[in-house]
PDB file of C-alpha atoms in Angstrom:
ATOM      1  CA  UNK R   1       9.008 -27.804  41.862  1.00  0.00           C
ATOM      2  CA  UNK R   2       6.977 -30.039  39.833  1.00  0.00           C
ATOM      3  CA  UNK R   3       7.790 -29.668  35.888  1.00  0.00           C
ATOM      4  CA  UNK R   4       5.213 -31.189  34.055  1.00  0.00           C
ATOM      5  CA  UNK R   5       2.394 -33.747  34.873  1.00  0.00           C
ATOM      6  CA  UNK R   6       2.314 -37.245  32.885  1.00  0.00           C
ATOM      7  CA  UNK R   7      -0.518 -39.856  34.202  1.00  0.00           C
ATOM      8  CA  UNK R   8      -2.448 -42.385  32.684  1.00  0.00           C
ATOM      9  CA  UNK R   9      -6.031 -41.796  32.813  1.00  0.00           C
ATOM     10  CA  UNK R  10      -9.173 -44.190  33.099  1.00  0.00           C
ATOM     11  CA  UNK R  11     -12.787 -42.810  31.562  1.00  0.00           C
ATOM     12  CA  UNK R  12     -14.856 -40.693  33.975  1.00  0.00           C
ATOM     13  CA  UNK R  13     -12.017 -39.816  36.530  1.00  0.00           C
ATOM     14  CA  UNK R  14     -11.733 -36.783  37.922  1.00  0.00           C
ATOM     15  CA  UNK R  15      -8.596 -35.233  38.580  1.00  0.00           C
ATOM     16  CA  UNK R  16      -7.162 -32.216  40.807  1.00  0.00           C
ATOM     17  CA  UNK R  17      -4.423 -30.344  39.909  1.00  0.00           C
ATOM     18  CA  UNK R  18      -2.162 -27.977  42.150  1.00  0.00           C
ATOM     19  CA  UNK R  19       0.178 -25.216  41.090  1.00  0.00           C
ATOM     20  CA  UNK R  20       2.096 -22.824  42.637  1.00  0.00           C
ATOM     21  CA  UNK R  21       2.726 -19.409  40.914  1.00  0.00           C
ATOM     22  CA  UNK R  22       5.495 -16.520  42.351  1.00  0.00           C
ATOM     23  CA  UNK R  23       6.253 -13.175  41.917  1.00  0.00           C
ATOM     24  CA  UNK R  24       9.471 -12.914  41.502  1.00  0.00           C
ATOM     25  CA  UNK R  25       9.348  -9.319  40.645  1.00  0.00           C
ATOM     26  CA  UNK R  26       9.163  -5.928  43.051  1.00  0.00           C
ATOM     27  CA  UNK R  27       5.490  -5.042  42.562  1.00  0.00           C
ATOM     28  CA  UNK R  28       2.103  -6.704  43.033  1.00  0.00           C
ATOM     29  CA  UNK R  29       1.099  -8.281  39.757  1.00  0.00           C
ATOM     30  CA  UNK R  30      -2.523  -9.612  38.697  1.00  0.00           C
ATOM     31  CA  UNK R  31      -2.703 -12.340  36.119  1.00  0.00           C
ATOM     32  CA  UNK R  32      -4.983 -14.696  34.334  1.00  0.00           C
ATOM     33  CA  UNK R  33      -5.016 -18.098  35.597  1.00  0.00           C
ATOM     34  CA  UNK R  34      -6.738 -20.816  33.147  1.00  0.00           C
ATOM     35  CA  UNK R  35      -6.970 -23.890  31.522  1.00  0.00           C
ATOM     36  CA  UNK R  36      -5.660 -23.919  28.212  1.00  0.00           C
ATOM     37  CA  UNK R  37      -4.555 -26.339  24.879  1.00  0.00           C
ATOM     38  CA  UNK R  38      -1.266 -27.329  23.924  1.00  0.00           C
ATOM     39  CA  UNK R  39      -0.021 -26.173  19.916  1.00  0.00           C
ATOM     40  CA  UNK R  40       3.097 -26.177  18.630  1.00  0.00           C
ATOM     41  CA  UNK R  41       5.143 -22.828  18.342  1.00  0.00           C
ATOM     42  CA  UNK R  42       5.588 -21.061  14.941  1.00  0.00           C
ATOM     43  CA  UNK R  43       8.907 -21.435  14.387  1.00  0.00           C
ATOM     44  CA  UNK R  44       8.803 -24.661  16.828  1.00  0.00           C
ATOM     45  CA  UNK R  45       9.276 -25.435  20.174  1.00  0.00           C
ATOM     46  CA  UNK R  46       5.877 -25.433  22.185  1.00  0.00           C
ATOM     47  CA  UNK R  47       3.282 -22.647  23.309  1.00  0.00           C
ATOM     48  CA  UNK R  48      -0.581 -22.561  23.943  1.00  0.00           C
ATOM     49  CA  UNK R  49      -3.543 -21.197  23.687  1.00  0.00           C
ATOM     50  CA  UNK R  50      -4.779 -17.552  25.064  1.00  0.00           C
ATOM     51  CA  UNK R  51      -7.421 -16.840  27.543  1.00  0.00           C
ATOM     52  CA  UNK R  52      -9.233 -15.703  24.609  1.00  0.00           C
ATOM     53  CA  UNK R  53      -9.317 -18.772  22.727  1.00  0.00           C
ATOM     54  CA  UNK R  54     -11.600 -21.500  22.226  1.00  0.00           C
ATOM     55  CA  UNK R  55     -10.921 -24.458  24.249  1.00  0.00           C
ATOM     56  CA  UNK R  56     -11.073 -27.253  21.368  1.00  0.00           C
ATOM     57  CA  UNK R  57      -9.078 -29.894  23.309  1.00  0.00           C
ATOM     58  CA  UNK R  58      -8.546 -31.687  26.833  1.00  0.00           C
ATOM     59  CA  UNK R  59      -8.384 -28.030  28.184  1.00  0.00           C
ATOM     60  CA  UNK R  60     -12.405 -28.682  27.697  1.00  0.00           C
ATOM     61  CA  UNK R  61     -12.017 -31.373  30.224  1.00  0.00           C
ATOM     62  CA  UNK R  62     -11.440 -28.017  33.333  1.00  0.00           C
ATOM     63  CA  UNK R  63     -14.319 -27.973  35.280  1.00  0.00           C
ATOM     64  CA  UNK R  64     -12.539 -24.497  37.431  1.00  0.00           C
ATOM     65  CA  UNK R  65     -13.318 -21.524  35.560  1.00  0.00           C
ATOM     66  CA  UNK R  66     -10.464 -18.839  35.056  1.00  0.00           C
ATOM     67  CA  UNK R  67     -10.019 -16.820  37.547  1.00  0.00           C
ATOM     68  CA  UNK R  68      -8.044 -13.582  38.271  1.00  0.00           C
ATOM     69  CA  UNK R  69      -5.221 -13.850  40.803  1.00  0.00           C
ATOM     70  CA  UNK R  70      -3.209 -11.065  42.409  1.00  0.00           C
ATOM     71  CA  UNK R  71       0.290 -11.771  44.223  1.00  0.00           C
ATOM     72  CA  UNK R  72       2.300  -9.434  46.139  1.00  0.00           C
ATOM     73  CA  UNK R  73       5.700  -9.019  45.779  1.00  0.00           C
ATOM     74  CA  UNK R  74       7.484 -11.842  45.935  1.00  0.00           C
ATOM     75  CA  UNK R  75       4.653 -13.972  47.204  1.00  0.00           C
ATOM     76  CA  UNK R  76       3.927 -17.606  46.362  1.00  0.00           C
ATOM     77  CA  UNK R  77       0.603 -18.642  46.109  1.00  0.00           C
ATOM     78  CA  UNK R  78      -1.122 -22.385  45.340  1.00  0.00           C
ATOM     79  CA  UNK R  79      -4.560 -22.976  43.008  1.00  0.00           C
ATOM     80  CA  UNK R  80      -6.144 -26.365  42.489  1.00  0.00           C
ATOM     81  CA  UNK R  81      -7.836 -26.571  38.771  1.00  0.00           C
ATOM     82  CA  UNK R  82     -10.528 -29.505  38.579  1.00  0.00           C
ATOM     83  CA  UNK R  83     -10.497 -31.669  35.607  1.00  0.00           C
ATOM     84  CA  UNK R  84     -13.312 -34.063  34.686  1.00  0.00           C
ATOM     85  CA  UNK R  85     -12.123 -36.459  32.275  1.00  0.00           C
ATOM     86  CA  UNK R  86     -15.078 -37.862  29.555  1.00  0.00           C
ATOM     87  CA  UNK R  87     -16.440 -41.292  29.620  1.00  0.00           C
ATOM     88  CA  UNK R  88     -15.691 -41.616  26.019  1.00  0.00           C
ATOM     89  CA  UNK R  89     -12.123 -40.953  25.934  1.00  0.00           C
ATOM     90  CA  UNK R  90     -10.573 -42.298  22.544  1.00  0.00           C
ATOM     91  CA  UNK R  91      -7.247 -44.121  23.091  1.00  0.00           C
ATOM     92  CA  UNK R  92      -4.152 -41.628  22.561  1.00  0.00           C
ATOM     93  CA  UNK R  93      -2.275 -38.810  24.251  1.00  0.00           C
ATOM     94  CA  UNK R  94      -4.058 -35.724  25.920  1.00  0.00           C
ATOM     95  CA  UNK R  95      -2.049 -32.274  26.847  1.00  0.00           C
ATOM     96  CA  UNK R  96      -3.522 -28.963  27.958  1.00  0.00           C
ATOM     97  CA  UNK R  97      -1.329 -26.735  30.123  1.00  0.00           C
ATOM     98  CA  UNK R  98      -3.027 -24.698  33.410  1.00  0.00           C
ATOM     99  CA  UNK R  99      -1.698 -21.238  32.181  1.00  0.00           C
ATOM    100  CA  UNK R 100      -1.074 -17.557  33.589  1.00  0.00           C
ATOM    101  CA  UNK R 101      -1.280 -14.845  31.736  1.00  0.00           C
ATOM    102  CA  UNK R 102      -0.037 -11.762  32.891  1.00  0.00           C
ATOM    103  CA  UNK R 103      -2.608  -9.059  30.873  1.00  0.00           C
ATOM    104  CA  UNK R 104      -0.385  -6.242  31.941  1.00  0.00           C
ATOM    105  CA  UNK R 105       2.732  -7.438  29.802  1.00  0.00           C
ATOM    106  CA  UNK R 106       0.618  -7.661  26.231  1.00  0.00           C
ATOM    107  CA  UNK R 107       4.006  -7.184  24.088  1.00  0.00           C
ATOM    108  CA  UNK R 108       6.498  -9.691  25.834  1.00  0.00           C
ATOM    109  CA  UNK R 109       6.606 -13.005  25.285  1.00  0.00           C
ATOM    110  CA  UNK R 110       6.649 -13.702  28.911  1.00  0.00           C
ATOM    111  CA  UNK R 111       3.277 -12.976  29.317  1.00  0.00           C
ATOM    112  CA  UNK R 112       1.737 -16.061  29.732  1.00  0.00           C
ATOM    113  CA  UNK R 113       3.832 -19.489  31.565  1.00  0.00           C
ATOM    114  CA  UNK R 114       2.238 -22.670  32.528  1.00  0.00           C
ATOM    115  CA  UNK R 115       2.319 -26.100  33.506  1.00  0.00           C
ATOM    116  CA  UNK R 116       1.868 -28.994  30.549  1.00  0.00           C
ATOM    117  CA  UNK R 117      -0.444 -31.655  31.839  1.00  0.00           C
ATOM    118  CA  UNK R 118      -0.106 -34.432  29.508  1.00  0.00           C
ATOM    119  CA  UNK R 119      -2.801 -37.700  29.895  1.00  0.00           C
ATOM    120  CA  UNK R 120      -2.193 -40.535  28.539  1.00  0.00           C
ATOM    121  CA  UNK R 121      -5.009 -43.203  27.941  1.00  0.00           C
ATOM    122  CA  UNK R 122      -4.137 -46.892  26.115  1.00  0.00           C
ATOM    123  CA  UNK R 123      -1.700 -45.455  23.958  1.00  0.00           C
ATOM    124  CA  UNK R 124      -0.364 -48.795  22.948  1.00  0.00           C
ATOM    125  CA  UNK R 125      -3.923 -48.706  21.368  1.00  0.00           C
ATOM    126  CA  UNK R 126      -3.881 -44.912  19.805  1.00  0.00           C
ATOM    127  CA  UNK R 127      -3.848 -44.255  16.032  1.00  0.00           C
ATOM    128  CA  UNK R 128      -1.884 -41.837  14.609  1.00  0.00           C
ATOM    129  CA  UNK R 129      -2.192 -38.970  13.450  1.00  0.00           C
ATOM    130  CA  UNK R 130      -4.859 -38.470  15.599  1.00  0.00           C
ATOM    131  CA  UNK R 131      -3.766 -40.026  18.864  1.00  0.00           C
ATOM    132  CA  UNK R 132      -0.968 -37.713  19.307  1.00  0.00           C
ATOM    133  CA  UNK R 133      -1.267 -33.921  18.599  1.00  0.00           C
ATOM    134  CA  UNK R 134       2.165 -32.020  17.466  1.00  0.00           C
ATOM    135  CA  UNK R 135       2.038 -30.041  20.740  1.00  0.00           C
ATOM    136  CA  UNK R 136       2.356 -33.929  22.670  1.00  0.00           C
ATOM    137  CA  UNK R 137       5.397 -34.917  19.879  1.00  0.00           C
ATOM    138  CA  UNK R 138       7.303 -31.727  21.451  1.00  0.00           C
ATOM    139  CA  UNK R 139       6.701 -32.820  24.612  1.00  0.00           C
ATOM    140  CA  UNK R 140       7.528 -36.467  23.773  1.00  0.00           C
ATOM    141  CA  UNK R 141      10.666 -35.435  21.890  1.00  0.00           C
ATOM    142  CA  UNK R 142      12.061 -33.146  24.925  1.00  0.00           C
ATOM    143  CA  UNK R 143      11.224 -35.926  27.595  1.00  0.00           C
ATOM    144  CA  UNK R 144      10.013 -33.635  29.718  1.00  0.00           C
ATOM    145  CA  UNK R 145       8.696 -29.971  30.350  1.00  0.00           C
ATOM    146  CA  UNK R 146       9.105 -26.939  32.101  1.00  0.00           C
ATOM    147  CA  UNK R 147       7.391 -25.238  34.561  1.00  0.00           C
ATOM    148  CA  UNK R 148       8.389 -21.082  34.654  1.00  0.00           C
ATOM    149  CA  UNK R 149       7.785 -19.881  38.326  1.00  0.00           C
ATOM    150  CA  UNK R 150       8.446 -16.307  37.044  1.00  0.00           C
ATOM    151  CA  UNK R 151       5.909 -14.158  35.650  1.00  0.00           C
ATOM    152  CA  UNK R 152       8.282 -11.993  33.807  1.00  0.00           C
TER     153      UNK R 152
END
């Protein structure tokens, strides 16, 4: 299964992206599925944004609203999340992760996995600091990501 998504991106594309999500566990679940911004982790590592929080980044850039999905157990399911990308893209590195949060797990960590899209327009071009958030240097520094199939 697909880890993480790195492309280079041109000014007014649109993208489309798939992801699969299972339930690995012995009861139907319903989650959160949504587009959401890469931050650092306190502490370090990576993480990202809640449902709840403002989309202040590329997660902007999701045209698909969040939606709420239900699996069975043990059931593997696909969503597409559209992505319009702005004509006036500054050069640099973009990363927003399509997330699911699973609302019924509010005190473990596990609640919420995703998939790290990370965009990458003329960085030969960018200027730092700006051009590259902390949550892309993790990503950068790892050389690649993770994608959790597991919702707990």
């Amino acid at each position: 299964m697909k880890k993480a998504s790195f492309e280079d991106i041109v000014p007014g594309d649109k993208r489309e992206y798939t992801v699969h999500v299972t339930n690995p566990t012995d009861e139907e679940i319903t989650a959160l599925l949504y587009a959401a911004d890469a931050m650092p982790a306190l502490g370090g590592g990576k993480d990202f944004t809640l449902p709840s929080d403002p989309d202040t980044g590329s997660a902007a850039w999701y045209r698909a609203p969040d939606r709420s999905i239900t699996l069975k157990a043990g059931e593997t399911q696909s969503f597409t999340m559209e992505m319009q990308i702005p004509d006036s893209v500054e050069p640099g590195q973009y990363v927003s992760v399509i997330g699911v949060y699973d609302q019924s797990m509010r005190e473990s960590a596990a609640r919420k996995i995703g998939l790290r899209v990370v965009l990458n327009y003329k960085l030969d071009e960018a200027k730092p600091p700006e051009a590259v958030p902390h949550a892309a240097v993790y990503t950068l520094e790892n050389g690649a990501d993770f994608w959790m199939d597991r919702l707990t």
